[in-house]
Amino acid sequence: MSPAAVRVVHYMNQFFAGLGAEEAAGHEPVRLEGPQGPGRGLTPLGLPVDVTLACGDDYFAEHEDPALATLLAWLEEEAPDVLVCGPAFNSGRYGYACGMLAREASRRGIPVVTAMFPENPGVIAAEGGAYVVPTTANVAGMKDALPVLAAIGVALAEGRDPGSPEEAGYLPRGIRRNEVVDRSGADRALDLVLAKLRGEAFETEVAPAFEVVPPASPVPDVSEALVALVSEAGCVPQGNPDHLVSRRAHAWLAYPIDGVASMSADAYETVHGGFDTTAGNADPNRLVPLDAVRRLETQGRIGRLHPTFYTTTGVDTPVASATRFGQEIAAELVNAGVQAVVLTGT
Amino acid sequence: MPRPGTISASPLTVAAFDVRAVREVRHGEGRVSRTPGDPLLEIDLDVVESLCSDEPALGSLRAHVVRPGDSVRIANVLDAVVPSVKADDPAATFPGVLGPADALCGTGRTDRLDGIAVLSTLDMGALIDPDDPIPASYVDMDGSGASLTPWGSTINLVLELVAAQGASLADVDAAARRTLLRAARDLASATAEDSDADTESVFALGEVAGELPVVVPILQFTAEGPGLTTYLRGAPVDLVSPCAVDPRALLDGALTAGAYDSPAARVSTGTIQRSRLLHRLLNEHGTALVCPGAVLTQGYLDDADDKRRMADGAAHIAAEELGADAAICTTYSLGNSHTDTMLTLRACEQLGVRAVGIVAEEGGLTDHVAEADALVSTGNVLERADGWTPASVIGETDHEAPAQVPVLHYLDAATQLGDGRLRGVTI
Amino acid sequence: MATITSLPTIAQMAGASRIVRGPAITNPTGDPSLDEEEEVALRTKIVERALEMVETDVEPATVWEVSA
């Protein structure tokens, strides 16, 4: 099949598509003819782009379902042989959009290749649905990423296996698929435990994908520090004015707590769908310990409590979303000069 | 009531009769019948439908018979039960729900039908929590979903139930469970005149001489209120501390299901009755190993100290009371019950009991401890079955399933008692 | 950052290094069985443990308890 016969669609965000920078982050999805931005660099590498789809990063994050619906409908019309997403580098919202679109497109039979920093939550969001080329954290890695992206894209478009992760330069997909085996889990468990007992070699069927995050250096003296409260217990002001969902949160929220001495039951509630909220609603301080922190602030045990608290609901939350929330909240905290965080988990 | 941990010297004899075909009738002779030696079962659907006539919490019952290969999806499935009856005293069947709570169970003779199951469907969603619906629960009789659930391979008598207006969750659930178990008992009673079972298994747990390894199953269940509870002799498995039980009683109807969360990862009554794990341990008792009893433990405990105490308690009973050299720890459903499994594995290993855990995956592990170095995976519930559209759906009027249904929604597809043959692999 | 949770094994798996074990899923920073004063005292103790951890050099995945 000659390269000219393959049909290529490229997804990117508002910035790379030339629609504008941060001010255009709320841009609705658009469909553009031919390559845009970095897509122009793919043509000389053998992967000419036919159609570019672009969407604002904020728009995608805040309107995920309609954004995906629009983009997937266009993908169905365009019927590409391969979808290229990004490179998103370490932009969390951009990477997340790439990952989600990749996952959904691959479920519809469209091969996908994308590129981003390995710690971008978009890698997890893709759920193994895309070949992910690792990049640098910032755009300086563009010229290294494009050739790898193009080579895998060409292979996929031509219906070929790109090769192993080491050969082709992509991250191992780490997908857990199901296989049907001859013996039941119960039989395998009995064999496994007898092998363990006899001191024979044995192998576990599943192991954790451990996140190794080196501990942050200690804060030498918290009595001089700006401390923030963050929680996944689903705590919101009474009436849930911003409609935080009780499961599978797409967003985190921030609320001012300047001058608020306690998470009182008449002013706050929890909407978490993963546990019995009776105790938490009777006294939300049991979930977000504001009264205790205020006490310690008055006593001088902490320097000051950050005037904003951050909240979301942590049940059925896809790991990719939770990772993105953590990165975004952390970025805000760092910007605000916060030095220590107390996070409550349920 | 006999202490749950008492192991009787009397054997349990399970006589199984094959059913390969069903003839459903209406206005028939008013019973279930099966000619001795003939694998055809005749069922009078009118009689089945009258089973809920004295259950005010149920508005209606429609009975259907479906067969493997039918283009039918059964939705809102609550439970699946293997037809079973205590041959010597049918009124004792399913103690605590139908029979008296202290009825003999786990000994004597039990007649069972193979090849047929009884299923119940009822839309529980609005009753449990209208803001937080329970996941859809399917048994498909064809398409790729049919091979994911064990009940896609049995002829199924389906009891399509509707709750009575205004009835409480607790009342509806209890009525549904009773009706289902009644139907299962009555179906098995068709064998009353047949003394020639197709297979007969005898389970005895006598003393064993010699140096065989002692292997104990630690079985995790749950009790979080109506609709989220397993029942032991009709009482919620709401344990102050774990307890040792005769595993034969669990096969013989002492344990019944009433939890309607994650269909793939929970345990139906039928799965407990047929438990491959318990059958294998009982069959090999005295030859390859010793199985002195099973330990029942509870998952989803809310309090951190309670979780640790339950885990330590289960390991302690296995090690000290039952003399376990090894334990197999099962898991109930998804979420923080996996923490309970991990804590139990850790507690066993710390007492010198070599332990294996059985867990389903949600894309990967929910929880882990260093001591969990030998885990069996019952599959990734997030993976999807190929798309299939049934010609008809029982149990749901406005059926709208996604084109590709996640494994999560198929009853017992990834049950962590280990009866399925799915396994997660990294690609 | 210190995480207060009654499920420290899950926090460890997610990469948390400073973890204080709280009483229960439904109340990681409280205990409804105590009277109001005792409960605020417990909560303050839990938060103090968290702050102590923030001031301490730790190995990855460290869990601290709150003594009664």
CSV table of C-alpha atoms in Angstrom, one decimal, chain B residues 42-298:
chain,number,residue,atom,x,y,z
B,42,GLU,CA,-41.4,-30.9,32.9
B,43,ILE,CA,-42.2,-27.6,34.7
B,44,ASP,CA,-45.7,-26.2,35.2
B,45,LEU,CA,-45.1,-22.5,34.9
B,46,ASP,CA,-48.5,-21.7,36.6
B,47,VAL,CA,-47.3,-23.5,39.7
B,48,VAL,CA,-44.0,-21.6,39.7
B,49,GLU,CA,-45.8,-18.3,39.3
B,50,SER,CA,-48.0,-19.1,42.3
B,51,LEU,CA,-44.9,-19.3,44.5
B,52,CYS,CA,-45.1,-15.7,45.4
B,53,SER,CA,-48.9,-15.7,46.2
B,54,ASP,CA,-48.3,-15.3,49.9
B,55,GLU,CA,-45.5,-12.7,49.5
B,56,PRO,CA,-47.1,-9.2,49.9
B,57,ALA,CA,-43.9,-7.5,49.1
B,58,LEU,CA,-43.9,-8.9,45.6
B,59,GLY,CA,-46.3,-7.5,43.0
B,60,SER,CA,-45.9,-10.2,40.4
B,61,LEU,CA,-43.9,-13.1,39.2
B,62,ARG,CA,-43.6,-14.2,35.5
B,63,ALA,CA,-41.8,-17.5,34.9
B,64,HIS,CA,-39.7,-18.1,31.7
B,65,VAL,CA,-37.5,-21.0,30.6
B,66,VAL,CA,-34.5,-20.1,28.5
B,67,ARG,CA,-31.9,-22.3,27.0
B,68,PRO,CA,-28.2,-21.9,26.0
B,69,GLY,CA,-28.1,-20.4,22.5
B,70,ASP,CA,-31.4,-18.5,22.8
B,71,SER,CA,-31.1,-14.9,21.7
B,72,VAL,CA,-32.1,-13.7,25.2
B,73,ARG,CA,-30.5,-11.4,27.7
B,74,ILE,CA,-31.6,-11.8,31.3
B,75,ALA,CA,-31.2,-8.4,33.0
B,76,ASN,CA,-31.4,-7.2,36.6
B,77,VAL,CA,-30.3,-10.7,37.7
B,78,LEU,CA,-30.3,-11.0,41.5
B,79,ASP,CA,-29.1,-14.6,42.0
B,80,ALA,CA,-28.8,-18.0,40.5
B,81,VAL,CA,-29.5,-21.2,42.5
B,82,VAL,CA,-28.8,-24.9,41.7
B,83,PRO,CA,-32.0,-26.8,42.3
B,84,SER,CA,-31.4,-28.7,45.6
B,85,VAL,CA,-33.5,-30.5,48.2
B,86,LYS,CA,-32.7,-32.3,51.4
B,87,ALA,CA,-34.0,-35.7,50.3
B,88,ASP,CA,-34.8,-37.0,53.8
B,89,ASP,CA,-36.5,-33.8,55.0
B,90,PRO,CA,-37.4,-31.4,52.2
B,91,ALA,CA,-38.7,-28.8,54.7
B,92,ALA,CA,-35.1,-28.5,56.1
B,93,THR,CA,-33.7,-27.3,52.7
B,94,PHE,CA,-32.0,-23.9,52.8
B,95,PRO,CA,-32.0,-23.5,56.6
B,96,GLY,CA,-32.9,-20.1,58.0
B,97,VAL,CA,-34.6,-18.9,54.9
B,98,LEU,CA,-37.0,-21.8,54.1
B,99,GLY,CA,-36.1,-24.5,56.7
B,100,PRO,CA,-35.6,-23.9,60.4
B,101,ALA,CA,-32.3,-22.2,61.1
B,102,ASP,CA,-30.9,-25.1,63.1
B,103,ALA,CA,-31.9,-27.8,60.5
B,104,LEU,CA,-29.3,-30.4,59.6
B,105,CYS,CA,-27.2,-29.1,56.8
B,106,GLY,CA,-24.0,-30.5,55.4
B,107,THR,CA,-24.8,-34.1,56.3
B,108,GLY,CA,-27.4,-36.6,55.1
B,109,ARG,CA,-28.6,-36.9,51.5
B,110,THR,CA,-29.1,-33.9,49.2
B,111,ASP,CA,-30.6,-34.3,45.7
B,112,ARG,CA,-29.5,-31.8,43.1
B,113,LEU,CA,-30.3,-31.2,39.5
B,114,ASP,CA,-27.3,-30.6,37.1
B,115,GLY,CA,-27.7,-28.6,33.9
B,116,ILE,CA,-30.5,-26.4,35.1
B,117,ALA,CA,-30.5,-23.3,37.4
B,118,VAL,CA,-33.2,-21.0,38.8
B,119,LEU,CA,-32.6,-17.3,38.4
B,120,SER,CA,-34.4,-14.3,39.8
B,121,THR,CA,-34.6,-10.9,38.3
B,122,LEU,CA,-35.9,-7.7,39.9
B,123,ASP,CA,-35.1,-4.1,39.4
B,124,MET,CA,-33.6,-3.3,42.8
B,125,GLY,CA,-32.0,0.0,41.8
B,126,ALA,CA,-34.5,2.5,43.0
B,127,LEU,CA,-35.0,0.6,46.3
B,128,ILE,CA,-31.3,0.5,47.2
B,129,ASP,CA,-30.4,4.1,46.4
B,130,PRO,CA,-32.0,6.1,43.6
B,131,ASP,CA,-29.0,8.4,43.4
B,132,ASP,CA,-26.5,5.6,43.2
B,133,PRO,CA,-27.8,2.8,41.1
B,134,ILE,CA,-26.3,-0.7,41.4
B,135,PRO,CA,-24.4,-1.9,38.3
B,136,ALA,CA,-26.5,-3.7,35.6
B,137,SER,CA,-26.5,-7.4,36.1
B,138,TYR,CA,-26.8,-9.7,33.1
B,139,VAL,CA,-26.9,-13.3,32.0
B,140,ASP,CA,-26.7,-13.7,28.2
B,141,MET,CA,-27.8,-16.9,26.6
B,142,ASP,CA,-25.8,-16.3,23.4
B,143,GLY,CA,-23.1,-14.0,22.1
B,144,SER,CA,-19.7,-13.7,23.7
B,145,GLY,CA,-21.3,-12.7,27.1
B,146,ALA,CA,-22.8,-16.2,27.4
B,147,SER,CA,-19.4,-17.8,27.9
B,148,LEU,CA,-18.4,-15.2,30.5
B,149,THR,CA,-21.1,-16.2,33.0
B,150,PRO,CA,-21.5,-19.8,34.1
B,151,TRP,CA,-25.3,-19.4,33.8
B,152,GLY,CA,-25.1,-18.9,30.0
B,153,SER,CA,-24.5,-22.7,29.8
B,154,THR,CA,-27.4,-23.9,31.9
B,155,ILE,CA,-31.1,-24.2,31.1
B,156,ASN,CA,-32.6,-21.5,33.3
B,157,LEU,CA,-35.9,-21.1,34.9
B,158,VAL,CA,-36.2,-17.4,35.2
B,159,LEU,CA,-38.4,-15.8,37.9
B,160,GLU,CA,-39.1,-12.3,36.6
B,161,LEU,CA,-40.2,-10.4,39.8
B,162,VAL,CA,-41.7,-7.0,40.4
B,163,ALA,CA,-41.7,-5.4,43.8
B,164,ALA,CA,-45.1,-4.4,45.3
B,165,GLN,CA,-45.8,-0.7,45.4
B,166,GLY,CA,-44.5,0.8,48.6
B,167,ALA,CA,-42.8,-2.3,49.9
B,168,SER,CA,-39.5,-1.8,51.6
B,169,LEU,CA,-36.1,-3.0,50.3
B,170,ALA,CA,-35.8,-5.4,53.2
B,171,ASP,CA,-39.2,-7.0,52.6
B,172,VAL,CA,-38.8,-7.2,48.8
B,173,ASP,CA,-35.4,-8.7,49.1
B,174,ALA,CA,-36.4,-11.3,51.7
B,175,ALA,CA,-39.5,-12.2,49.6
B,176,ALA,CA,-37.4,-12.5,46.4
B,177,ARG,CA,-34.9,-14.7,48.1
B,178,ARG,CA,-37.5,-17.0,49.6
B,179,THR,CA,-39.4,-17.3,46.3
B,180,LEU,CA,-36.2,-18.1,44.4
B,181,LEU,CA,-35.1,-20.7,46.9
B,182,ARG,CA,-38.6,-22.2,47.0
B,183,ALA,CA,-38.5,-22.7,43.3
B,184,ALA,CA,-35.1,-24.3,43.4
B,185,ARG,CA,-36.2,-26.7,46.2
B,186,ASP,CA,-39.4,-27.6,44.4
B,187,LEU,CA,-37.6,-28.3,41.1
B,188,ALA,CA,-35.2,-30.6,42.8
B,189,SER,CA,-38.1,-32.4,44.5
B,190,ALA,CA,-39.0,-33.8,41.1
B,191,THR,CA,-36.3,-36.4,41.8
B,192,ALA,CA,-38.1,-37.7,44.9
B,193,GLU,CA,-39.1,-40.9,43.2
B,194,ASP,CA,-35.8,-41.5,41.5
B,195,SER,CA,-33.2,-43.5,43.4
B,196,ASP,CA,-30.7,-43.7,40.5
B,197,ALA,CA,-28.7,-40.5,40.5
B,198,ASP,CA,-26.4,-39.8,37.5
B,199,THR,CA,-23.6,-39.1,40.0
B,200,GLU,CA,-23.3,-39.6,43.7
B,201,SER,CA,-20.6,-37.9,45.7
B,202,VAL,CA,-19.9,-38.6,49.4
B,203,PHE,CA,-18.1,-36.0,51.5
B,204,ALA,CA,-16.7,-37.1,54.8
B,205,LEU,CA,-14.4,-35.1,57.0
B,206,GLY,CA,-12.9,-37.8,59.2
B,207,GLU,CA,-9.6,-37.7,61.1
B,208,VAL,CA,-6.7,-38.3,58.8
B,209,ALA,CA,-3.5,-40.1,59.8
B,210,GLY,CA,-0.2,-39.1,58.3
B,211,GLU,CA,1.7,-36.0,57.3
B,212,LEU,CA,-0.6,-34.4,54.8
B,213,PRO,CA,-0.6,-30.6,54.5
B,214,VAL,CA,-3.5,-28.8,56.2
B,215,VAL,CA,-5.2,-26.4,53.8
B,216,VAL,CA,-7.9,-24.1,55.0
B,217,PRO,CA,-10.1,-21.9,52.8
B,218,ILE,CA,-10.8,-18.4,54.3
B,219,LEU,CA,-13.9,-17.3,52.7
B,220,GLN,CA,-14.9,-13.6,52.7
B,221,PHE,CA,-18.5,-12.5,52.6
B,222,THR,CA,-20.3,-9.3,53.4
B,223,ALA,CA,-23.1,-7.8,55.5
B,224,GLU,CA,-23.9,-4.2,54.7
B,225,GLY,CA,-27.6,-4.3,55.0
B,226,PRO,CA,-30.5,-5.5,52.8
B,227,GLY,CA,-29.4,-5.9,49.2
B,228,LEU,CA,-25.7,-6.0,50.2
B,229,THR,CA,-25.6,-9.1,52.4
B,230,THR,CA,-24.7,-12.8,52.3
B,231,TYR,CA,-26.7,-15.0,54.7
B,232,LEU,CA,-25.5,-17.9,56.8
B,233,ARG,CA,-28.5,-20.1,57.8
B,234,GLY,CA,-30.7,-17.1,57.0
B,235,ALA,CA,-28.8,-14.6,59.2
B,236,PRO,CA,-26.5,-11.9,57.8
B,237,VAL,CA,-22.8,-12.8,57.9
B,238,ASP,CA,-22.3,-9.9,60.2
B,239,LEU,CA,-19.5,-11.3,62.3
B,240,VAL,CA,-18.2,-10.2,65.7
B,241,SER,CA,-15.2,-12.3,64.7
B,242,PRO,CA,-14.5,-14.9,62.1
B,243,CYS,CA,-15.6,-18.4,62.7
B,244,ALA,CA,-14.8,-21.9,61.6
B,245,VAL,CA,-17.6,-23.7,59.7
B,246,ASP,CA,-18.1,-27.1,58.1
B,247,PRO,CA,-17.5,-26.5,54.4
B,248,ARG,CA,-20.0,-29.2,53.5
B,249,ALA,CA,-22.8,-27.0,55.0
B,250,LEU,CA,-21.8,-24.2,52.6
B,251,LEU,CA,-22.2,-26.5,49.6
B,252,ASP,CA,-25.5,-27.7,51.1
B,253,GLY,CA,-27.5,-24.5,51.2
B,254,ALA,CA,-26.3,-22.9,54.5
B,255,LEU,CA,-24.9,-19.9,52.6
B,256,THR,CA,-27.3,-17.9,50.4
B,257,ALA,CA,-26.7,-14.7,48.5
B,258,GLY,CA,-28.4,-11.4,48.9
B,259,ALA,CA,-25.8,-8.9,47.7
B,260,TYR,CA,-26.4,-7.1,44.4
B,261,ASP,CA,-23.3,-5.1,43.8
B,262,SER,CA,-20.7,-5.8,41.2
B,263,PRO,CA,-22.2,-8.8,39.4
B,264,ALA,CA,-19.0,-10.3,38.1
B,265,ALA,CA,-17.1,-10.2,41.3
B,266,ARG,CA,-19.8,-11.2,43.8
B,267,VAL,CA,-20.8,-14.8,44.6
B,268,SER,CA,-24.2,-16.2,43.7
B,269,THR,CA,-25.8,-18.9,45.7
B,270,GLY,CA,-25.3,-21.4,42.9
B,271,THR,CA,-21.6,-20.6,42.8
B,272,ILE,CA,-21.2,-21.4,46.5
B,273,GLN,CA,-23.2,-24.6,46.0
B,274,ARG,CA,-21.0,-25.7,43.1
B,275,SER,CA,-17.8,-24.2,44.6
B,276,ARG,CA,-14.8,-25.8,42.8
B,277,LEU,CA,-12.6,-24.7,45.7
B,278,LEU,CA,-14.6,-26.5,48.3
B,279,HIS,CA,-15.3,-29.5,46.2
B,280,ARG,CA,-11.7,-30.0,45.4
B,281,LEU,CA,-10.6,-29.6,49.1
B,282,LEU,CA,-13.3,-32.1,50.2
B,283,ASN,CA,-12.4,-34.5,47.4
B,284,GLU,CA,-8.8,-34.5,48.2
B,285,HIS,CA,-9.2,-34.6,52.0
B,286,GLY,CA,-7.4,-37.6,53.2
B,287,THR,CA,-5.4,-38.2,50.0
B,288,ALA,CA,-3.5,-35.1,49.0
B,289,LEU,CA,-4.3,-32.8,51.9
B,290,VAL,CA,-6.3,-32.3,55.1
B,291,CYS,CA,-9.2,-29.8,55.1
B,292,PRO,CA,-10.4,-29.6,58.7
B,293,GLY,CA,-12.8,-26.8,58.1
B,294,ALA,CA,-13.4,-23.5,56.4
B,295,VAL,CA,-13.1,-20.0,58.0
B,296,LEU,CA,-15.8,-17.4,57.3
B,297,THR,CA,-14.7,-13.8,57.4
B,298,GLN,CA,-16.3,-10.5,56.6
